[in-house]
Amino acid sequence: MNQSILTRYSEARKLYGKYDIDVDKVLDKLSKIKISLHCWQGDDVRGFLNKDQELTGGISVTGNYPGAARNVLELRNDIEKALALIPGKHKVNLHAIYADTHEKVELDELEPKHFESWVKWAKENGLGLDFNPTCFSHPKSEDGFTLSNPDKKIRDFWIKHCMACRKIGEYFGKELGQKCVTNIWVPDGYKDTPIDRLEPRKRLKDSLDEIFSQNVDEKYNLDAVESKVFGIGSESYVVGSHEFYMGYAIKNNKAICLDAGHFHPTETISNKISSVLMFTDELLLHVSRPVRWDSDHIVIMSDELEEIAHELVRNDLIKRTHIGLDFFDGSVNRIAAWVIGARNMIKALLKAMLEPTELLKKLELEKDYTSRIVLLEEFKSYPFSDVWDYYCEKMDVPVREEWFDEVKQYEKDVLVKRK
Ligand code: RNT
Ligand code: ZN
């Protein structure tokens, strides 16, 4: 262990110790929190099934930085590279279009066998897997509607696809000994003001009911539903709005997925966590960063990220929350994007854990708001970074920006050779 890191750590430990914060215990707890790393940052949400299909569904990747993964091996190598620079043991989040198969298989015919190699790889790397049906980038989603499509044949196709995905999620959970979260998000909506807002929602509800009527072992698979306020091409109306899924999830005992980019710009998901978890057992987060719109920028150490972490830590909600990342930036090195986002998420959790929460709660109840703000502000410049450096060293990942040297080397050796 590097001497200066150790010295700084023991000084920091003393400072936090004055407030009865046991830093060693905090690090132990932190090392058990899993982040779900979204595979789609590695190839601009292209996947392998319908490679020539453009990205649709009202989401978009911009940038043409060299090195996007072109096949399953490249993607896995890239993910492994990223994970080697992120402290802890984590999960990887797959989409249906990332099936690894030579067969020509339609989305509604996917089976666990098309993901066998992912499971083998996850086992070899000690990873968990999460999953998502891909209800976009497909000819049958071209008119903007999937599970709420007025055409029953098209609706049935997407229902079958989602059912297939839940079975795959169950298979992941069983094989890997950790529950898989299968998250349903559909882009359905209208560009312009609709006449009928109700019928599409009834159809979406019926489709979901049918999907969830299929028997899937809850021990291995957790269903989540993700809402949205608008997308490109669905600016005026989104069928699966927040209220829709909030009601659906509570009534049907499903997990709600809160995506940081899926609300009005002054709304934050940090302020929703404590409400949603009052009425549902589990929560899925898509930690992302909207810039003016749901732009899926790389997660940085923003106030909102810190607030999300605080909410989870202060209220002891981590054990009921599945933390996933969701961003896609093609304008920078894609491995760096993963590492930045994931390290920031973990860093924010660490910073939140190094807080005298009980004392702050007491001050709040005593209406001593002056002391509350004094402590909160002073703690912002406490040496949490010394603890972070020690944690990285201890977990055998590069300290500070040293990780970027490895990414640059990999870019030179591997990424630039991809044409
Ligand atoms: C889209 C949703 C959804 C997707 C991924 C690729 O707005 O956030 O989660 O980003 O499924
Ligand atoms: Zn999302």
Short mmCIF file of C-alpha atoms and ligand atoms in Angstrom, two decimals:
data_model
loop_
_atom_site.label_atom_id
_atom_site.label_comp_id
_atom_site.label_asym_id
_atom_site.label_seq_id
_atom_site.Cartn_x
_atom_site.Cartn_y
_atom_site.Cartn_z
CA MET A 1 0.00 0.00 0.00
CA ASN A 2 1.26 3.43 -0.99
CA GLN A 3 2.48 5.23 2.16
CA SER A 4 1.02 8.64 1.45
CA ILE A 5 -2.39 7.15 0.70
CA LEU A 6 -2.26 5.29 3.98
CA THR A 7 -1.22 8.38 5.95
CA ARG A 8 -3.96 10.49 4.41
CA TYR A 9 -6.45 7.71 5.09
CA SER A 10 -5.60 7.43 8.76
CA GLU A 11 -5.87 11.22 9.16
CA ALA A 12 -9.25 11.21 7.46
CA ARG A 13 -10.36 8.31 9.63
CA LYS A 14 -9.60 10.35 12.73
CA LEU A 15 -11.59 13.34 11.47
CA TYR A 16 -14.64 11.24 10.67
CA GLY A 17 -14.13 9.28 13.86
CA LYS A 18 -14.84 12.43 15.88
CA TYR A 19 -18.39 12.12 14.61
CA ASP A 20 -18.55 8.39 15.31
CA ILE A 21 -18.30 7.54 11.65
CA ASP A 22 -16.51 4.21 11.36
CA VAL A 23 -14.75 4.57 8.02
CA ASP A 24 -13.55 0.95 7.84
CA LYS A 25 -17.10 -0.24 8.28
CA VAL A 26 -18.31 2.21 5.66
CA LEU A 27 -15.84 0.80 3.14
CA ASP A 28 -16.89 -2.71 3.93
CA LYS A 29 -20.52 -1.77 3.32
CA LEU A 30 -19.65 0.10 0.15
CA SER A 31 -17.84 -2.89 -1.30
CA LYS A 32 -21.09 -4.86 -1.17
CA ILE A 33 -23.14 -2.42 -3.26
CA LYS A 34 -23.53 -3.48 -6.87
CA ILE A 35 -23.93 -1.10 -9.75
CA SER A 36 -25.54 -2.39 -12.93
CA LEU A 37 -23.34 -1.34 -15.83
CA HIS A 38 -25.40 -0.83 -19.00
CA CYS A 39 -23.87 -2.69 -21.92
CA TRP A 40 -25.31 -0.25 -24.46
CA GLN A 41 -22.78 2.52 -23.77
CA GLY A 42 -20.23 0.33 -25.56
CA ASP A 43 -21.80 0.32 -29.02
CA ASP A 44 -24.20 3.27 -29.16
CA VAL A 45 -27.27 1.09 -28.43
CA ARG A 46 -26.86 -0.88 -31.66
CA GLY A 47 -26.89 -4.47 -30.39
CA PHE A 48 -26.27 -7.50 -32.57
CA LEU A 49 -29.68 -8.72 -33.70
CA ASN A 50 -30.73 -6.05 -36.17
CA LYS A 51 -27.47 -4.29 -36.75
CA ASP A 52 -28.57 -2.37 -39.82
CA GLN A 53 -31.66 -1.01 -38.14
CA GLU A 54 -31.27 2.63 -37.08
CA LEU A 55 -31.73 3.58 -33.44
CA THR A 56 -35.37 4.58 -32.92
CA GLY A 57 -37.74 5.00 -30.00
CA GLY A 58 -37.03 8.68 -29.52
CA ILE A 59 -33.61 8.17 -28.01
CA SER A 60 -30.39 9.18 -29.71
CA VAL A 61 -26.64 8.80 -29.54
CA THR A 62 -24.46 11.54 -30.94
CA GLY A 63 -20.73 11.51 -31.63
CA ASN A 64 -18.47 9.31 -33.73
CA TYR A 65 -15.53 8.69 -31.45
CA PRO A 66 -13.63 5.69 -32.82
CA GLY A 67 -13.79 2.26 -31.20
CA ALA A 68 -17.45 1.32 -30.75
CA ALA A 69 -17.73 -2.43 -30.19
CA ARG A 70 -18.84 -4.27 -33.34
CA ASN A 71 -19.55 -7.71 -31.94
CA VAL A 72 -20.09 -9.57 -28.74
CA LEU A 73 -16.43 -10.33 -28.11
CA GLU A 74 -15.37 -6.73 -28.51
CA LEU A 75 -18.18 -5.56 -26.26
CA ARG A 76 -17.25 -8.05 -23.54
CA ASN A 77 -13.59 -7.12 -23.74
CA ASP A 78 -14.51 -3.46 -23.41
CA ILE A 79 -16.79 -4.11 -20.44
CA GLU A 80 -14.06 -6.17 -18.78
CA LYS A 81 -11.63 -3.31 -19.31
CA ALA A 82 -14.05 -0.85 -17.72
CA LEU A 83 -14.88 -3.14 -14.80
CA ALA A 84 -11.19 -3.58 -14.04
CA LEU A 85 -11.05 0.15 -13.34
CA ILE A 86 -14.14 0.31 -11.14
CA PRO A 87 -13.82 -0.82 -7.52
CA GLY A 88 -16.13 -3.67 -6.42
CA LYS A 89 -18.10 -6.54 -7.94
CA HIS A 90 -20.99 -5.47 -10.11
CA LYS A 91 -23.69 -6.44 -12.59
CA VAL A 92 -24.02 -5.95 -16.33
CA ASN A 93 -27.30 -4.80 -17.82
CA LEU A 94 -28.22 -6.33 -21.18
CA HIS A 95 -30.86 -5.53 -23.75
CA ALA A 96 -32.60 -8.21 -25.81
CA ILE A 97 -30.83 -7.04 -28.99
CA TYR A 98 -27.53 -8.15 -27.45
CA ALA A 99 -28.40 -11.84 -27.92
CA ASP A 100 -25.36 -13.84 -28.96
CA THR A 101 -26.54 -16.16 -31.71
CA HIS A 102 -25.84 -17.03 -35.32
CA GLU A 103 -29.47 -17.95 -35.92
CA LYS A 104 -31.78 -15.41 -37.42
CA VAL A 105 -34.15 -15.04 -34.50
CA GLU A 106 -37.05 -12.64 -34.05
CA LEU A 107 -37.49 -10.72 -30.81
CA ASP A 108 -40.61 -12.66 -29.87
CA GLU A 109 -38.78 -15.96 -30.23
CA LEU A 110 -35.80 -15.26 -28.02
CA GLU A 111 -34.92 -17.94 -25.51
CA PRO A 112 -32.43 -18.40 -22.71
CA LYS A 113 -30.21 -20.37 -25.10
CA HIS A 114 -29.53 -17.20 -27.08
CA PHE A 115 -27.89 -15.77 -23.98
CA GLU A 116 -25.97 -18.83 -22.85
CA SER A 117 -22.61 -17.34 -23.70
CA TRP A 118 -23.42 -14.21 -21.68
CA VAL A 119 -24.18 -16.36 -18.66
CA LYS A 120 -20.97 -18.30 -19.10
CA TRP A 121 -19.06 -15.03 -19.35
CA ALA A 122 -20.85 -13.56 -16.32
CA LYS A 123 -19.95 -16.64 -14.29
CA GLU A 124 -16.33 -16.45 -15.33
CA ASN A 125 -16.21 -12.82 -14.30
CA GLY A 126 -18.27 -13.11 -11.12
CA LEU A 127 -20.96 -10.78 -12.46
CA GLY A 128 -24.71 -10.57 -12.13
CA LEU A 129 -26.93 -9.79 -15.11
CA ASP A 130 -29.95 -7.55 -15.55
CA PHE A 131 -32.20 -7.43 -18.59
CA ASN A 132 -34.45 -5.31 -20.82
CA PRO A 133 -36.84 -6.12 -23.64
CA THR A 134 -35.93 -4.01 -26.68
CA CYS A 135 -39.17 -2.36 -27.77
CA PHE A 136 -37.56 -0.04 -30.31
CA SER A 137 -35.20 -0.08 -33.33
CA HIS A 138 -37.49 -2.54 -35.08
CA PRO A 139 -39.86 -2.41 -38.09
CA LYS A 140 -42.76 -3.29 -35.78
CA SER A 141 -42.18 -0.19 -33.67
CA GLU A 142 -41.94 2.16 -36.64
CA ASP A 143 -45.31 3.84 -36.10
CA GLY A 144 -44.25 4.75 -32.58
CA PHE A 145 -46.39 2.21 -30.71
CA THR A 146 -45.51 -1.19 -29.28
CA LEU A 147 -47.41 -2.57 -26.27
CA SER A 148 -50.15 0.02 -26.79
CA ASN A 149 -50.34 -0.36 -30.57
CA PRO A 150 -53.95 -0.30 -31.83
CA ASP A 151 -53.09 -3.21 -34.14
CA LYS A 152 -53.52 -6.37 -32.08
CA LYS A 153 -51.02 -8.34 -34.17
CA ILE A 154 -48.29 -5.83 -33.44
CA ARG A 155 -49.25 -5.61 -29.78
CA ASP A 156 -49.12 -9.38 -29.51
CA PHE A 157 -45.66 -9.42 -31.01
CA TRP A 158 -44.36 -7.07 -28.31
CA ILE A 159 -46.25 -8.92 -25.58
CA LYS A 160 -44.58 -12.14 -26.66
CA HIS A 161 -41.23 -10.39 -26.74
CA CYS A 162 -41.60 -9.11 -23.18
CA MET A 163 -42.70 -12.55 -21.99
CA ALA A 164 -39.67 -14.11 -23.62
CA CYS A 165 -37.49 -11.55 -21.86
CA ARG A 166 -38.90 -12.31 -18.42
CA LYS A 167 -38.04 -15.98 -18.96
CA ILE A 168 -34.53 -14.96 -19.91
CA GLY A 169 -34.34 -12.80 -16.77
CA GLU A 170 -35.44 -15.75 -14.67
CA TYR A 171 -32.76 -17.86 -16.33
CA PHE A 172 -30.09 -15.23 -15.53
CA GLY A 173 -31.18 -15.09 -11.91
CA LYS A 174 -31.20 -18.83 -11.48
CA GLU A 175 -27.87 -19.43 -13.18
CA LEU A 176 -26.03 -16.61 -11.46
CA GLY A 177 -27.54 -16.93 -8.00
CA GLN A 178 -28.60 -13.30 -7.91
CA LYS A 179 -31.90 -11.82 -8.90
CA CYS A 180 -32.13 -10.28 -12.37
CA VAL A 181 -34.10 -7.07 -12.79
CA THR A 182 -36.04 -7.13 -16.06
CA ASN A 183 -37.09 -3.61 -16.91
CA ILE A 184 -39.82 -2.78 -19.40
CA TRP A 185 -39.62 0.55 -21.15
CA VAL A 186 -41.66 1.33 -24.27
CA PRO A 187 -41.39 4.49 -26.36
CA ASP A 188 -45.10 4.66 -27.22
CA GLY A 189 -46.46 8.15 -27.70
CA TYR A 190 -47.58 10.93 -30.04
CA LYS A 191 -45.64 13.79 -31.53
CA ASP A 192 -48.71 15.99 -31.47
CA THR A 193 -51.63 16.43 -29.12
CA PRO A 194 -53.81 13.33 -29.28
CA ILE A 195 -57.58 13.18 -29.20
CA ASP A 196 -57.58 10.05 -27.12
CA ARG A 197 -55.20 9.76 -24.20
CA LEU A 198 -57.12 7.03 -22.49
CA GLU A 199 -57.40 4.13 -24.93
CA PRO A 200 -53.64 3.75 -25.48
CA ARG A 201 -53.20 3.58 -21.71
CA LYS A 202 -55.90 0.92 -21.45
CA ARG A 203 -54.12 -1.08 -24.12
CA LEU A 204 -50.78 -0.70 -22.36
CA LYS A 205 -52.34 -1.85 -19.11
CA ASP A 206 -53.92 -4.88 -20.76
CA SER A 207 -50.65 -5.78 -22.46
CA LEU A 208 -48.75 -5.54 -19.18
CA ASP A 209 -51.40 -7.64 -17.45
CA GLU A 210 -50.95 -10.32 -20.08
CA ILE A 211 -47.17 -10.19 -19.84
CA PHE A 212 -47.19 -10.49 -16.06
CA SER A 213 -49.78 -13.26 -16.04
CA GLN A 214 -47.00 -15.55 -17.22
CA ASN A 215 -45.46 -17.50 -14.41
CA VAL A 216 -41.92 -16.40 -13.64
CA ASP A 217 -40.12 -17.17 -10.38
CA GLU A 218 -39.85 -14.00 -8.30
CA LYS A 219 -36.84 -15.44 -6.55
CA TYR A 220 -34.88 -15.00 -9.76
CA ASN A 221 -36.57 -12.20 -11.65
CA LEU A 222 -37.82 -8.80 -10.54
CA ASP A 223 -40.10 -6.91 -12.94
CA ALA A 224 -39.65 -3.17 -13.25
CA VAL A 225 -41.52 -0.59 -15.34
CA GLU A 226 -39.97 2.66 -16.58
CA SER A 227 -41.92 5.83 -17.28
CA LYS A 228 -41.01 8.88 -19.29
CA VAL A 229 -42.32 12.40 -19.82
CA PHE A 230 -41.47 12.78 -23.51
CA GLY A 231 -39.12 11.56 -26.23
CA ILE A 232 -38.10 12.69 -29.70
CA GLY A 233 -41.26 12.17 -31.71
CA SER A 234 -43.43 11.73 -28.62
CA GLU A 235 -43.23 15.31 -27.38
CA SER A 236 -46.92 15.75 -26.68
CA TYR A 237 -47.95 12.48 -25.15
CA VAL A 238 -46.25 9.40 -23.73
CA VAL A 239 -48.52 6.47 -22.94
CA GLY A 240 -46.33 5.14 -20.11
CA SER A 241 -46.20 8.30 -18.04
CA HIS A 242 -45.06 8.49 -14.42
CA GLU A 243 -48.59 8.45 -13.04
CA PHE A 244 -49.47 5.50 -15.23
CA TYR A 245 -46.62 3.30 -14.02
CA MET A 246 -46.77 4.56 -10.47
CA GLY A 247 -50.35 3.33 -10.31
CA TYR A 248 -49.59 0.15 -12.19
CA ALA A 249 -46.57 -0.79 -10.10
CA ILE A 250 -48.24 -0.15 -6.77
CA LYS A 251 -51.36 -2.05 -7.71
CA ASN A 252 -49.49 -5.01 -9.19
CA ASN A 253 -46.51 -5.13 -6.88
CA LYS A 254 -43.89 -4.30 -9.50
CA ALA A 255 -40.78 -2.18 -9.11
CA ILE A 256 -40.79 1.34 -10.47
CA CYS A 257 -37.80 2.45 -12.50
CA LEU A 258 -36.90 6.09 -12.00
CA ASP A 259 -34.71 7.40 -14.81
CA ALA A 260 -33.03 10.70 -13.92
CA GLY A 261 -33.76 12.08 -17.40
CA HIS A 262 -37.42 11.20 -17.61
CA PHE A 263 -39.06 14.09 -15.78
CA HIS A 264 -39.62 17.80 -16.21
CA PRO A 265 -36.33 19.68 -15.95
CA THR A 266 -36.86 21.04 -12.44
CA GLU A 267 -38.05 17.71 -11.07
CA THR A 268 -35.48 15.39 -9.54
CA ILE A 269 -35.65 11.66 -8.92
CA SER A 270 -33.84 12.10 -5.60
CA ASN A 271 -37.02 13.65 -4.23
CA LYS A 272 -39.15 10.76 -5.50
CA ILE A 273 -37.27 7.84 -3.96
CA SER A 274 -38.72 8.18 -0.46
CA SER A 275 -42.26 8.47 -1.80
CA VAL A 276 -42.09 5.60 -4.24
CA LEU A 277 -40.54 3.25 -1.69
CA MET A 278 -43.34 3.94 0.76
CA PHE A 279 -45.66 2.01 -1.51
CA THR A 280 -43.47 -0.45 -3.42
CA ASP A 281 -40.99 -3.00 -2.13
CA GLU A 282 -38.16 -2.41 -4.53
CA LEU A 283 -36.90 0.34 -6.77
CA LEU A 284 -34.81 0.46 -9.92
CA LEU A 285 -32.79 3.55 -10.74
CA HIS A 286 -31.53 4.56 -14.14
CA VAL A 287 -28.89 7.01 -13.09
CA SER A 288 -28.34 9.28 -16.03
CA ARG A 289 -27.81 12.99 -16.70
CA PRO A 290 -30.23 15.06 -18.71
CA VAL A 291 -28.82 18.22 -20.28
CA ARG A 292 -31.81 20.36 -21.30
CA TRP A 293 -33.63 17.18 -22.30
CA ASP A 294 -33.34 13.42 -21.80
CA SER A 295 -29.96 13.52 -23.47
CA ASP A 296 -28.35 10.66 -21.55
CA HIS A 297 -25.07 12.41 -20.83
CA ILE A 298 -22.36 10.69 -18.78
CA VAL A 299 -23.06 10.75 -15.05
CA ILE A 300 -20.88 13.34 -13.36
CA MET A 301 -20.49 14.23 -9.68
CA SER A 302 -23.43 16.62 -9.79
CA ASP A 303 -25.52 17.90 -6.90
CA GLU A 304 -28.34 15.62 -8.02
CA LEU A 305 -26.10 12.56 -8.06
CA GLU A 306 -25.02 13.36 -4.51
CA GLU A 307 -28.62 13.90 -3.50
CA ILE A 308 -29.65 10.52 -4.94
CA ALA A 309 -26.89 8.85 -2.95
CA HIS A 310 -27.87 10.73 0.19
CA GLU A 311 -31.47 9.64 -0.10
CA LEU A 312 -30.47 5.99 -0.40
CA VAL A 313 -27.95 6.12 2.42
CA ARG A 314 -29.75 8.34 4.92
CA ASN A 315 -32.92 6.30 4.77
CA ASP A 316 -31.21 2.95 4.53
CA LEU A 317 -32.90 2.24 1.20
CA ILE A 318 -29.95 0.71 -0.60
CA LYS A 319 -31.04 -2.83 0.11
CA ARG A 320 -34.35 -2.18 -1.65
CA THR A 321 -32.83 -0.29 -4.56
CA HIS A 322 -31.20 -1.58 -7.72
CA ILE A 323 -28.79 1.01 -9.02
CA GLY A 324 -28.41 0.95 -12.79
CA LEU A 325 -26.68 3.41 -15.07
CA ASP A 326 -28.24 4.64 -18.29
CA PHE A 327 -26.36 6.95 -20.59
CA PHE A 328 -24.88 6.74 -24.07
CA ASP A 329 -22.26 9.11 -25.31
CA GLY A 330 -20.53 8.41 -28.63
CA SER A 331 -18.43 11.57 -28.55
CA VAL A 332 -15.77 10.35 -26.13
CA ASN A 333 -13.94 7.12 -25.43
CA ARG A 334 -16.80 4.78 -24.53
CA ILE A 335 -14.85 2.86 -21.91
CA ALA A 336 -13.92 6.10 -20.21
CA ALA A 337 -17.62 7.00 -20.21
CA TRP A 338 -18.48 3.82 -18.29
CA VAL A 339 -15.65 4.28 -15.83
CA ILE A 340 -16.46 7.94 -15.15
CA GLY A 341 -20.14 7.22 -14.57
CA ALA A 342 -19.67 4.15 -12.42
CA ARG A 343 -16.84 5.59 -10.34
CA ASN A 344 -18.92 8.70 -9.73
CA MET A 345 -21.90 6.66 -8.61
CA ILE A 346 -19.75 4.75 -6.11
CA LYS A 347 -17.95 7.91 -5.03
CA ALA A 348 -21.28 9.63 -4.37
CA LEU A 349 -22.41 6.69 -2.25
CA LEU A 350 -19.17 6.81 -0.28
CA LYS A 351 -19.45 10.53 0.29
CA ALA A 352 -23.02 10.07 1.47
CA MET A 353 -21.97 7.34 3.87
CA LEU A 354 -19.36 9.62 5.42
CA GLU A 355 -21.95 11.85 7.00
CA PRO A 356 -23.12 12.22 10.62
CA THR A 357 -26.68 11.43 9.58
CA GLU A 358 -28.08 10.68 13.02
CA LEU A 359 -26.78 13.96 14.37
CA LEU A 360 -28.20 15.87 11.41
CA LYS A 361 -31.59 14.23 11.87
CA LYS A 362 -31.54 15.20 15.52
CA LEU A 363 -30.68 18.81 14.72
CA GLU A 364 -33.51 18.90 12.22
CA LEU A 365 -36.04 17.62 14.76
CA GLU A 366 -34.79 20.20 17.24
CA LYS A 367 -35.41 22.84 14.56
CA ASP A 368 -31.75 23.83 14.72
CA TYR A 369 -31.54 24.53 11.02
CA THR A 370 -28.48 26.73 11.43
CA SER A 371 -26.40 23.88 12.80
CA ARG A 372 -27.81 21.62 10.09
CA ILE A 373 -26.60 23.82 7.26
CA VAL A 374 -23.27 24.56 8.97
CA LEU A 375 -22.47 20.86 9.33
CA LEU A 376 -23.73 19.95 5.88
CA GLU A 377 -21.63 22.62 4.24
CA GLU A 378 -18.49 21.87 6.25
CA PHE A 379 -18.77 18.17 5.52
CA LYS A 380 -18.62 18.94 1.82
CA SER A 381 -14.92 19.67 2.21
CA TYR A 382 -14.11 16.85 4.58
CA PRO A 383 -11.38 14.62 3.12
CA PHE A 384 -13.63 12.01 1.57
CA SER A 385 -11.25 11.85 -1.39
CA ASP A 386 -8.53 10.46 0.88
CA VAL A 387 -10.90 7.68 1.81
CA TRP A 388 -11.78 7.16 -1.85
CA ASP A 389 -8.12 6.87 -2.85
CA TYR A 390 -7.51 4.33 -0.12
CA TYR A 391 -10.58 2.39 -1.20
CA CYS A 392 -9.42 2.23 -4.83
CA GLU A 393 -5.96 1.08 -3.77
CA LYS A 394 -7.43 -1.51 -1.43
CA MET A 395 -9.80 -2.79 -4.09
CA ASP A 396 -6.93 -3.05 -6.54
CA VAL A 397 -8.04 -0.48 -9.07
CA PRO A 398 -6.05 2.56 -10.19
CA VAL A 399 -6.08 5.59 -7.90
CA ARG A 400 -7.37 8.93 -9.20
CA GLU A 401 -6.94 9.64 -12.92
CA GLU A 402 -4.32 6.88 -13.25
CA TRP A 403 -7.12 4.69 -14.60
CA PHE A 404 -7.19 6.81 -17.71
CA ASP A 405 -3.65 5.72 -18.69
CA GLU A 406 -4.99 2.20 -19.06
CA VAL A 407 -7.90 3.37 -21.17
CA LYS A 408 -5.58 5.36 -23.43
CA GLN A 409 -3.31 2.36 -23.86
CA TYR A 410 -6.31 0.17 -24.72
CA GLU A 411 -7.51 2.76 -27.18
CA LYS A 412 -4.13 2.68 -28.90
CA ASP A 413 -3.79 -1.11 -28.87
CA VAL A 414 -7.37 -2.10 -29.59
CA LEU A 415 -9.98 0.59 -30.21
CA VAL A 416 -8.40 2.60 -33.03
CA LYS A 417 -7.89 -0.60 -35.01
CA ARG A 418 -11.67 -1.07 -35.25
CA LYS A 419 -12.88 0.42 -38.48
C1 RNT B 1 -35.12 5.48 -22.76
C2 RNT B 1 -34.95 4.76 -21.48
C3 RNT B 1 -34.40 3.38 -21.59
C4 RNT B 1 -33.23 3.29 -22.55
C5 RNT B 1 -32.50 1.98 -22.55
C6 RNT B 1 -31.60 1.83 -23.72
O1 RNT B 1 -35.46 6.80 -22.62
O2 RNT B 1 -34.19 5.52 -20.60
O3 RNT B 1 -34.04 2.93 -20.33
O4 RNT B 1 -32.30 4.31 -22.31
O5 RNT B 1 -33.38 0.97 -22.42
ZN ZN B 2 -33.68 4.57 -18.73
#
